[in-house]
XYZ file of C-alpha atoms in Angstrom:
574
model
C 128.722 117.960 78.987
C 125.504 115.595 80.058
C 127.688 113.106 80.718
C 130.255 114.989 82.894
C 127.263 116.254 85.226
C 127.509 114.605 88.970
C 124.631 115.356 90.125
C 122.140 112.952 90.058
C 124.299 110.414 88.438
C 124.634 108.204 91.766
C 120.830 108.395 91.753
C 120.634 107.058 88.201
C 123.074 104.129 88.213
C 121.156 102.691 91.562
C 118.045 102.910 89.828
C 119.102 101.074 86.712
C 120.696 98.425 88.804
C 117.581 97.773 91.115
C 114.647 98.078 88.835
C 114.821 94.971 86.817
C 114.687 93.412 89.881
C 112.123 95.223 91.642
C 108.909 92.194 90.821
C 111.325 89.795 91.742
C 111.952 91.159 95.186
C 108.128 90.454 95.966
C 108.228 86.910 94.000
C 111.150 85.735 96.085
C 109.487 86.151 99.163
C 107.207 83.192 98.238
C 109.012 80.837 95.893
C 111.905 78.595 96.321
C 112.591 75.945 98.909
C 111.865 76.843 102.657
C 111.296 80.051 101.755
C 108.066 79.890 103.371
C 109.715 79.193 106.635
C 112.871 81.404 106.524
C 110.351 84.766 105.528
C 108.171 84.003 108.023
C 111.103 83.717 110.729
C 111.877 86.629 109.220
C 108.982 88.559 109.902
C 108.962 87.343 113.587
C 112.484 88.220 114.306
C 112.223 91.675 112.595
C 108.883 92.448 114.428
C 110.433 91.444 117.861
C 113.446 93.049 117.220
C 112.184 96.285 116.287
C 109.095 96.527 118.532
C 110.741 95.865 121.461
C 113.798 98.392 121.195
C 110.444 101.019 120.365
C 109.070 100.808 123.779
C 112.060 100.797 125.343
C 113.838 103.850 123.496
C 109.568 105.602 123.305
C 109.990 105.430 127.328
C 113.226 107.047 127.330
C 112.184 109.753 124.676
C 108.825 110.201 126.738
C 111.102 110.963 130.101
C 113.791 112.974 128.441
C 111.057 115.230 126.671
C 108.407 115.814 129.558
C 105.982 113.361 127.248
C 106.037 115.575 123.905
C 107.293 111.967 122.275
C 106.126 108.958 123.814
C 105.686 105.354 123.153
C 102.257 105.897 120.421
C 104.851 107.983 117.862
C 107.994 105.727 117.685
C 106.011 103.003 116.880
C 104.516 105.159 114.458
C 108.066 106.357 113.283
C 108.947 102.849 113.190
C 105.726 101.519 110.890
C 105.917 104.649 108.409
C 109.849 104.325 108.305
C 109.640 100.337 107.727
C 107.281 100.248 105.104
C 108.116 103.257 103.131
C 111.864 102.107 103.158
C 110.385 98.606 101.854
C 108.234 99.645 99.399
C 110.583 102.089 98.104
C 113.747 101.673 99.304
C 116.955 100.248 96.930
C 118.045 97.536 99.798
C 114.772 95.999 101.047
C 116.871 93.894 103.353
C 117.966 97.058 105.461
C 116.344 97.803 108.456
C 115.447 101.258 109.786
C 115.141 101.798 113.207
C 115.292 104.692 115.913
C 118.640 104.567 118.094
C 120.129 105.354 121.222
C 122.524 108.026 119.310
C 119.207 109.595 117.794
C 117.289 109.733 121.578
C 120.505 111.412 122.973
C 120.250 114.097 120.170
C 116.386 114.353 120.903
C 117.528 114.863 124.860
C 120.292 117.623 123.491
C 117.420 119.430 121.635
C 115.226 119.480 124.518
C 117.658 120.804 126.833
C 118.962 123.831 124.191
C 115.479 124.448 123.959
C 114.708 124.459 127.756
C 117.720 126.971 128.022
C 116.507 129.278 125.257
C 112.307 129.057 125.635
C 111.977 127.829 122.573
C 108.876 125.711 120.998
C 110.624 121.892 121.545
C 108.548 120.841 118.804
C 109.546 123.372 116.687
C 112.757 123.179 117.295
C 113.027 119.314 116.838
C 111.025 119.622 113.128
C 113.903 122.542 112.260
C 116.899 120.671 113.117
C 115.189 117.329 111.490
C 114.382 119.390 107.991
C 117.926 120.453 108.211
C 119.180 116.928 108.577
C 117.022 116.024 105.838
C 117.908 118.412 103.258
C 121.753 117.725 104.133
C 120.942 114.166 103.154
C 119.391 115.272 99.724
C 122.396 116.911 99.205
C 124.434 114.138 99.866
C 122.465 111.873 97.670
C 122.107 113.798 94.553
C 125.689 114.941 94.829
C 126.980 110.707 95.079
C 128.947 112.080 98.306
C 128.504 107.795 99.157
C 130.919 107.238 96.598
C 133.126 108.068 99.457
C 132.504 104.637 101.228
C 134.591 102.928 98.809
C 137.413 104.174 101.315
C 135.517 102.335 103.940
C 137.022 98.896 104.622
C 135.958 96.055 106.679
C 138.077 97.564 109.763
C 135.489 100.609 109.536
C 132.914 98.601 109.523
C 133.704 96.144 112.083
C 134.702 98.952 114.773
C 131.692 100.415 114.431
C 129.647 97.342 114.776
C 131.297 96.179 117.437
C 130.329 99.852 119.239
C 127.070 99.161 118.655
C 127.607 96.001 120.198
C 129.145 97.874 123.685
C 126.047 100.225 123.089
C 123.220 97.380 123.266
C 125.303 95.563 126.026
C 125.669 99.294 128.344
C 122.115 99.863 127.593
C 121.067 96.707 129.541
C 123.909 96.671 132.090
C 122.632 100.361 133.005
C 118.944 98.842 133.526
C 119.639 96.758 135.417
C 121.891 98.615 137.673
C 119.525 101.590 138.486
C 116.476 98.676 139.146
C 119.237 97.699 141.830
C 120.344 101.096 142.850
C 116.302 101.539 143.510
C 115.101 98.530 145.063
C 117.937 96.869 147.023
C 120.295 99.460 147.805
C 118.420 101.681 149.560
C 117.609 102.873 152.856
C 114.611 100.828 153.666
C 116.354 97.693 153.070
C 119.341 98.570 155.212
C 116.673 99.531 157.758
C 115.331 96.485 157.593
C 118.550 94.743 158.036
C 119.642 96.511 160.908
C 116.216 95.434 162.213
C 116.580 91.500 161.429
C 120.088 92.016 163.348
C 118.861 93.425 166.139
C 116.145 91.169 166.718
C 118.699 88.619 166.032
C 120.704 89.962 169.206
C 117.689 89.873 171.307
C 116.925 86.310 170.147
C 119.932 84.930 171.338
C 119.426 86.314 174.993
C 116.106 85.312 173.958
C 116.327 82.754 177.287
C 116.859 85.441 179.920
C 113.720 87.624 178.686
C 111.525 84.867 178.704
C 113.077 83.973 182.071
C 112.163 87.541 182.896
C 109.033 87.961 181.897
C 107.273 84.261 182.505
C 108.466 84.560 185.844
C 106.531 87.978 186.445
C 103.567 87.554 184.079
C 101.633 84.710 183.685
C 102.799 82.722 180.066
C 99.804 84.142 177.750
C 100.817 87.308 178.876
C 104.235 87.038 178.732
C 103.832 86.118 175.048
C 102.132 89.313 174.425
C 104.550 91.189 175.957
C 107.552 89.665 173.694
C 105.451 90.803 170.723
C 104.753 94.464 172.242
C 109.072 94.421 172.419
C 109.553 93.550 168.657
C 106.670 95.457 166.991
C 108.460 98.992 169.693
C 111.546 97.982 167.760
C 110.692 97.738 164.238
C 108.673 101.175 165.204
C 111.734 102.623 166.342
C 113.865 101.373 163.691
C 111.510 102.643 160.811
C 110.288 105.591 161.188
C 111.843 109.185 161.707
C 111.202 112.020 163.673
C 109.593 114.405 161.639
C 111.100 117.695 161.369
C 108.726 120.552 162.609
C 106.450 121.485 159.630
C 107.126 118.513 157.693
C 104.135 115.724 157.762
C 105.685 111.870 158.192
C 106.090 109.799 156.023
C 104.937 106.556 157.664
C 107.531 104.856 156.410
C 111.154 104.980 155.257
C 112.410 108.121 153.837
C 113.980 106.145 151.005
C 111.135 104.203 149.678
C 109.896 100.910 150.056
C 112.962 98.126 149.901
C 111.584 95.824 147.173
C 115.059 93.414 146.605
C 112.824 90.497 145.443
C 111.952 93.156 142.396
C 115.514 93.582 141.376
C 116.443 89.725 141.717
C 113.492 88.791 139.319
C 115.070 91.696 137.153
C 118.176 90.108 136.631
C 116.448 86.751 136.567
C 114.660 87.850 133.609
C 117.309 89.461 131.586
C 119.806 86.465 131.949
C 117.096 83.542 131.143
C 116.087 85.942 127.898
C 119.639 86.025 126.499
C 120.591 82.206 127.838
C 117.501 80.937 126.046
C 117.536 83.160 122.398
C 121.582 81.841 122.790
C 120.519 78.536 123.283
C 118.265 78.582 120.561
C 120.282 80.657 118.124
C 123.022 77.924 118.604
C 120.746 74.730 118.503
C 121.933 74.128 115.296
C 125.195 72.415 116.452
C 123.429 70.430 118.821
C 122.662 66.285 117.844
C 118.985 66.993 119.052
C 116.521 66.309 116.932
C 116.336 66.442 113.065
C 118.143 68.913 111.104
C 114.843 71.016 110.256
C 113.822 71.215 113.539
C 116.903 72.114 114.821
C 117.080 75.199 112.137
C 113.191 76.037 112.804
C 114.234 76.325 116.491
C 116.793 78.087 115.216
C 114.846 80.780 113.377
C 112.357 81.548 115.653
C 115.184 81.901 118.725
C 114.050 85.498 119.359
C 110.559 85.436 119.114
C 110.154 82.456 121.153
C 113.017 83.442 124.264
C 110.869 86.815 124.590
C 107.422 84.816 124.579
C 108.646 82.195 127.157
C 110.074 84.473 128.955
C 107.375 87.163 129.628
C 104.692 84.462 130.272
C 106.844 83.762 133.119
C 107.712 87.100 134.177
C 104.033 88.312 134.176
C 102.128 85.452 135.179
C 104.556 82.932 137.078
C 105.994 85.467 138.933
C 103.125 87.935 139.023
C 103.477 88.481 142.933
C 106.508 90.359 142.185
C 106.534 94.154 141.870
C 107.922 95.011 138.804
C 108.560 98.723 137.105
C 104.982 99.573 135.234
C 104.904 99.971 132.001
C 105.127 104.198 130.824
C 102.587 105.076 128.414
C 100.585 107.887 127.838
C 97.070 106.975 125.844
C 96.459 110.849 125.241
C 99.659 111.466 122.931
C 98.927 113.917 120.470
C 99.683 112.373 117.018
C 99.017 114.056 113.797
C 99.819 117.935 114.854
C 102.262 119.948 112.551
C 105.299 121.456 114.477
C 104.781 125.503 115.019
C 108.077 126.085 112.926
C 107.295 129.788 112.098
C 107.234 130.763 115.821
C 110.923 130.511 116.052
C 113.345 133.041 115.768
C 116.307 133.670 112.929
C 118.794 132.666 115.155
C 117.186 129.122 116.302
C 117.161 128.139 112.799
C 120.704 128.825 112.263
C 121.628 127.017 115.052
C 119.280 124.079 114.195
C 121.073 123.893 111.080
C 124.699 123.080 113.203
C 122.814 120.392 115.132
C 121.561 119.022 111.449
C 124.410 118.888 109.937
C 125.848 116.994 112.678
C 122.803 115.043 112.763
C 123.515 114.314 108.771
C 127.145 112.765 109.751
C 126.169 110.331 111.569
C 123.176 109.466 109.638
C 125.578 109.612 106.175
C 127.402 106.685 107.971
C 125.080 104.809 109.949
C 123.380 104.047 106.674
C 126.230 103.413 104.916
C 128.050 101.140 107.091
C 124.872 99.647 107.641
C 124.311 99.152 103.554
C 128.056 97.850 103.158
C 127.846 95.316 106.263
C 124.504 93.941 104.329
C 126.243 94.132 101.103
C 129.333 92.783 101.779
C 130.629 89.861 99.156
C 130.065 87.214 102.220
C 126.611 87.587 101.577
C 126.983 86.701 97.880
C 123.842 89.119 97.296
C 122.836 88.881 93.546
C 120.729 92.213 92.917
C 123.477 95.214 93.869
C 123.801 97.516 96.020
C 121.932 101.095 96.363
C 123.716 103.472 98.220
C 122.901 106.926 96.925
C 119.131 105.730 96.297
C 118.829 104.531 100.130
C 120.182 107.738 101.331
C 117.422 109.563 99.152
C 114.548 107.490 101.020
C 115.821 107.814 104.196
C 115.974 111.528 103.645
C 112.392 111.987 102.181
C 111.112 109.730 105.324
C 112.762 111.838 107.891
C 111.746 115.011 106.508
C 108.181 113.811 106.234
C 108.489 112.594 110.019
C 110.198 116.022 110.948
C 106.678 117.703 109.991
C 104.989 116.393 112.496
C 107.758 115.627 115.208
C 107.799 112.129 115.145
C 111.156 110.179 116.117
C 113.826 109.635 113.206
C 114.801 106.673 111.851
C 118.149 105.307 110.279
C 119.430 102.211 109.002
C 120.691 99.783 112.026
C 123.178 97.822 113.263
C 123.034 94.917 113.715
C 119.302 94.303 113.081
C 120.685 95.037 109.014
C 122.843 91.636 108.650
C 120.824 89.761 111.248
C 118.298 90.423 108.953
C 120.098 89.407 106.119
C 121.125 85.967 107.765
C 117.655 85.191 108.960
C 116.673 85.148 105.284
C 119.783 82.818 104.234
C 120.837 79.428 103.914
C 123.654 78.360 105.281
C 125.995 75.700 104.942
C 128.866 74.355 107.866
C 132.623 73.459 106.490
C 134.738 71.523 108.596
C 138.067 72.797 108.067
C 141.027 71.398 110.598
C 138.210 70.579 113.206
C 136.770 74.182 113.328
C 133.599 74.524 111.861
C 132.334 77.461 109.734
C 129.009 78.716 108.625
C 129.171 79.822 104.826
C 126.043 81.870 103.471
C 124.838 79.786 100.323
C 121.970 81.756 99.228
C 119.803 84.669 100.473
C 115.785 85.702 99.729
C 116.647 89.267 98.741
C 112.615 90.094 99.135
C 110.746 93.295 100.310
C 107.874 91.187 101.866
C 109.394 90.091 105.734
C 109.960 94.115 106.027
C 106.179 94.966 105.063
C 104.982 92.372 106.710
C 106.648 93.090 110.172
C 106.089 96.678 109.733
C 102.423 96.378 109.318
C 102.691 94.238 112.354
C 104.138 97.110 114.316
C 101.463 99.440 113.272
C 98.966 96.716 114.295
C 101.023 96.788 117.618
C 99.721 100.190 118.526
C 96.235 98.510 118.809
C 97.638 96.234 122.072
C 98.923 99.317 124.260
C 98.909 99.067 126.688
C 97.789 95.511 127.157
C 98.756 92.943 126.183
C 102.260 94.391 125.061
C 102.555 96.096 128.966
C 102.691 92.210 129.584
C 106.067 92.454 128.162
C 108.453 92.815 131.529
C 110.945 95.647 130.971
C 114.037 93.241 131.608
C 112.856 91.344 128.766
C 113.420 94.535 126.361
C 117.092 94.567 128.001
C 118.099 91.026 127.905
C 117.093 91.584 123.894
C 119.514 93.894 123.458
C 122.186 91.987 125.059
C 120.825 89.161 122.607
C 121.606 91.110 119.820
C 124.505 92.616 121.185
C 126.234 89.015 121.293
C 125.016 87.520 118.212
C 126.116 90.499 116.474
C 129.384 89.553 117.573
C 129.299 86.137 114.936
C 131.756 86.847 111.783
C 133.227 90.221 113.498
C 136.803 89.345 112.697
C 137.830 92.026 114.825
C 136.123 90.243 117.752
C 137.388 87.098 116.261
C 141.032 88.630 116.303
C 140.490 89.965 120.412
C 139.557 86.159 121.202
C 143.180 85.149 119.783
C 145.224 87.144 122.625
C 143.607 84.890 125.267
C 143.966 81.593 122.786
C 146.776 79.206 122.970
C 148.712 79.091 119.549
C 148.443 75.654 118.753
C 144.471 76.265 118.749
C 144.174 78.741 116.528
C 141.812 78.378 113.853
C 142.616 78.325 109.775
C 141.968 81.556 108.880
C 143.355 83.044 106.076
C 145.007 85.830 107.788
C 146.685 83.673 110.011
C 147.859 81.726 107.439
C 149.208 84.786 105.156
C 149.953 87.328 107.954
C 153.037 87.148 110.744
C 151.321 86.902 114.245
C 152.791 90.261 115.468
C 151.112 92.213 112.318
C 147.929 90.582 113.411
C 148.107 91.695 117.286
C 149.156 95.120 116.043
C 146.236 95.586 113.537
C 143.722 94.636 116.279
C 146.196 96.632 118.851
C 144.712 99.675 115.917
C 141.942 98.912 116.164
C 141.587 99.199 119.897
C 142.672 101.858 119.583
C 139.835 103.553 117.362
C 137.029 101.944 119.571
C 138.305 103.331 122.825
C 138.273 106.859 121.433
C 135.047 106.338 119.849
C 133.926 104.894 122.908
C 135.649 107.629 125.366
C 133.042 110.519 123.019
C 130.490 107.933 122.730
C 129.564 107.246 126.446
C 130.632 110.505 127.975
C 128.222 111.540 130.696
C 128.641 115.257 128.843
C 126.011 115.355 126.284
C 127.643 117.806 123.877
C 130.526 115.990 123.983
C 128.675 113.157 122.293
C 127.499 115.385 119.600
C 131.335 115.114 118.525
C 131.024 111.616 117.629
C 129.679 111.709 114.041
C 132.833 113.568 112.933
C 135.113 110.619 114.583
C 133.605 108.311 112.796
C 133.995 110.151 109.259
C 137.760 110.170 110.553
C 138.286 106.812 110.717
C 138.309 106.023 107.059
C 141.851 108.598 106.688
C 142.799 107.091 109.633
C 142.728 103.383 107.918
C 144.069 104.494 104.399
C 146.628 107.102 105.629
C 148.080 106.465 109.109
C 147.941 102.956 109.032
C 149.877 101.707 106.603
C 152.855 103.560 107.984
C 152.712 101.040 110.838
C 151.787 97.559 108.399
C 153.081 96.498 105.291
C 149.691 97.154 102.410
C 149.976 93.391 101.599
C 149.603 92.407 104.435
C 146.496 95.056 104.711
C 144.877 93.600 102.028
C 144.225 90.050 103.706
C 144.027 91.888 107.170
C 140.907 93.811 105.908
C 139.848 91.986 102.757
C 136.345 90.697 102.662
């Protein structure tokens, strides 16, 4: 009867897979050749890439919750989460992070409790205990033996949504720094202004004609002046309405285009360097260990180079300040008991929702780290992960801090800063083939008490940091999450002449049409996931957590009807 009992048994198995190996996760991050050098890129590229996404997503939270969570408790969120997850987690090489799905939910909870008076805080800490609890559940009842249904098409549409997240995330920045320093009223004032001086320029020869042969020429000169300085006057400034005081200026705001072009400057030379970087490796420049250091450390250093010149080059330029509140309350238990029956039952809807999508965020995220390409050695934890993840949100819950998942694609890009790997030529295309990776729980304590440190330097020297840097990271990771997404991979082949397609072993094994109609499929799944994703209706997006627990049916039940299962099986085969 023991034996035939489920619960727990998930639990169990992880344990007994992970434990012998626990010591070694710690010695691994110090012996072996290079390790040295790949933990300590590591470290840098996790504490970049997590610290960076905090102040950007703590700025957002502060707006979109009138400052209840700010800048000071992600970072905590993000230090607590980190370590804990190390220390105790079954996957040290998974990365927890907060996400733009988990700030929209904290947005949704504000506004429900704007509507219905309720405590924020309280409300937030109910619906996050609910979450957490469902996740208990989940883990002691093995419900992630379900994600053996979940095949590499899952896991690559949902990466490469993340992917359109990052990328939209930065796009929208940098459109709304646009929309509110170039395109506005003062600068089309201004404009009209430099044309219509331009008009009186070029019958510039019949004033001065005018005038010097009235005035004498010193006072002639003065009176040209007195003409422009009426007409920017006139041009600028409005007629107050009665019982409104003037502005002085335009009614729009200052016009401030030099802001916006250093905006996009900034984003674009952050992504073309870490690219540059990132890809040094298949340069003939230098040696080969330089050209991997460079390599390594492509993040870290784009984001460094790149601020010094944003803050310090270019320090003439206005730029957006940096939010942060130095009085954020920290340590302050949420006021729970003050709400009513009915707020908890309807913070238990929002946590079950909440649950989906972190049952599958973590999961994907666990099966994109664990996938055989990797050629991990020490097994996967799925259930135990889930249990951590729980117990770390419902601690954070307490005390209405930000919540914190596994993440995509910080997870693998984790994973492959810690490998080594090898290039294979195969009919002139080359490949990069993982060899071996440091499965060690030291770059994620390490970078995490880094980001504790971090909350030391607010707000200098991190407000140093210009906020187009923070977007032209995420369209960094965006595109080098993109490497090995055979989906992507797939796209690129309906814009590539047949003769240059590369040896893969689908194309070898599958008829072309079966490959364009898998990734036609596929399409398919993204747009709708995209369509609930980015709708400007936020309880609309509070749908997508159930769409993606509907695409695993979708890929063992609908579409085989449309391709052969053989085929299937080297289609979406790791």
């Amino acid at each position: 009867r023991a034996s035939r009992c489920i619960i727990g048994r998930g639990l169990i198995g992880d344990l007994k897979r992970r434990l012998p190996h626990y010591w070694s996760d710690y010695k691994d991050g110090f012996t072996g050749a290079k390790t040295a050098h790949k933990v300590s890129a590591a470290i840098f590229f996790l504490y970049f890439a997590c610290v960076l996404p905090n102040l950007a997503f703590g700025m957002l939270n502060s707006d979109n919750t009138a400052g209840a969570i700010g800048v000071k408790k992600i970072l905590f969120s993000q230090m607590f989460g980190g370590i804990a997850f190390a220390l105790f987690g079954g996957q040290p090489l998974i990365v927890l992070l907060t996400t733009a799905p988990l700030a929209l939910y904290t947005k949704i909870i504000f506004s429900i409790s704007e509507d219905f008076d309720l405590d924020f805080r309280a409300f937030f800490a109910c619906v996050g205990l609910w979450n957490a609890g469902f996740l208990l559940l989940y883990s002691l009842f093995g419900v992630s033996r379900l994600m053996k249904w979940s095949s590499r098409s899952t896991e690559e549409i949902f990466s490469l949504f993340i992917t359109f997240a990052f990328s939209a995330d930065a796009i929208k920045d940098c459109l709304k720094d646009f929309n509110t320093n170039y395109h506005t009223d003062a600068c089309h004032a201004d404009s009209n202004i430099n044309a219509t001086i331009g008009n009186y320029s070029s019958s510039g020869s019949n004033i001065n004609t005018t005038i010097t042969g009235v005035l004498p020429p010193s006072v002639a000169v003065g009176a040209v002046y007195n003409i422009a300085d009426s007409l920017l006057n006139t041009s600028e400034v409005s007629t107050p309405t009665p019982g409104e005081p003037s502005t002085g200026g335009a009614a729009a705001g200052e016009c401030m285009r030099e802001s916006s072009i250093l905006f996009l400057l900034l984003m674009l030379a952050t992504v073309w360097m870490g690219l540059t970087l990132f890809n040094f490796t298949k340069t003939p420049f230098l040696t080969a260990g330089k050209r991997e250091m460079l390599a390594d450390y492509a993040l870290p250093l784009s984001v460094l180079l790149v601020s010094f010149f944003g803050s310090y080059v270019f320090r003439d330029v206005k730029l957006k300040p940096f939010q942060y509140d130095p009085n954020e309350t920290m340590f302050e238990v949420a006021p729970m008991t003050s709400l009513p029956i009915g707020a908890v039952i309807a913070a238990a809807g929002l946590g079950f929702s909440l649950s989906l999508l972190f049952f599958m965020d973590q999961n994907i995220s666990s099966a994109l780290v664990n996938t055989p390409n990797n050629r991990l050695r020490k097994g996967a934890a799925y259930h135990w992960d889930l249990l951590t993840v729980a117990l770390i949100n419902g601690f954070l819950s307490v005390f209405a801090f930000p919540w914190v998942h596994a993440a995509l694609p910080h997870s693998p890009l984790h994973v492959r800063a810690l490998a080594d790997l090898e290039e294979r030529v195969e009919q002139g295309h080359v490949q990069h083939i993982v060899v071996h990776v440091r499965e060690t729980r030291v770059s994620g304590i390490v970078s995490h008490v880094m980001i504790g440190l971090s909350m030391f330097l607010l707000p200098r020297p991190l407000t140093y940091i210009p906020r187009p840097v923070l977007d032209g990271l995420f369209l960094y990771v965006a595109i080098t999450a993109l490497y090995g997404n055979q989906l992507f991979d797939r796209l690129l082949l309906l814009f590539t002449e047949q003769a240059a397609y590369p040896p893969n072993h689908y194309i070898r094994r599958v008829p072309q049409r079966k490959v364009h109609a898998f990734t036609a499929l596929q399409l398919v799944q993204l747009l709708v996931l995209c369509v609930f994703g980015f709708s400007p209706y936020p309880y609309m997006k509070m749908v997508f957590p159930v769409l993606l627990m509907f695409l695993m049916p979708i890929r063992h039940k609908l579409v085989p009807k449309v391709i052969e299962s053989r085929y299937l099986q080297t289609l979406d085969g790791h």
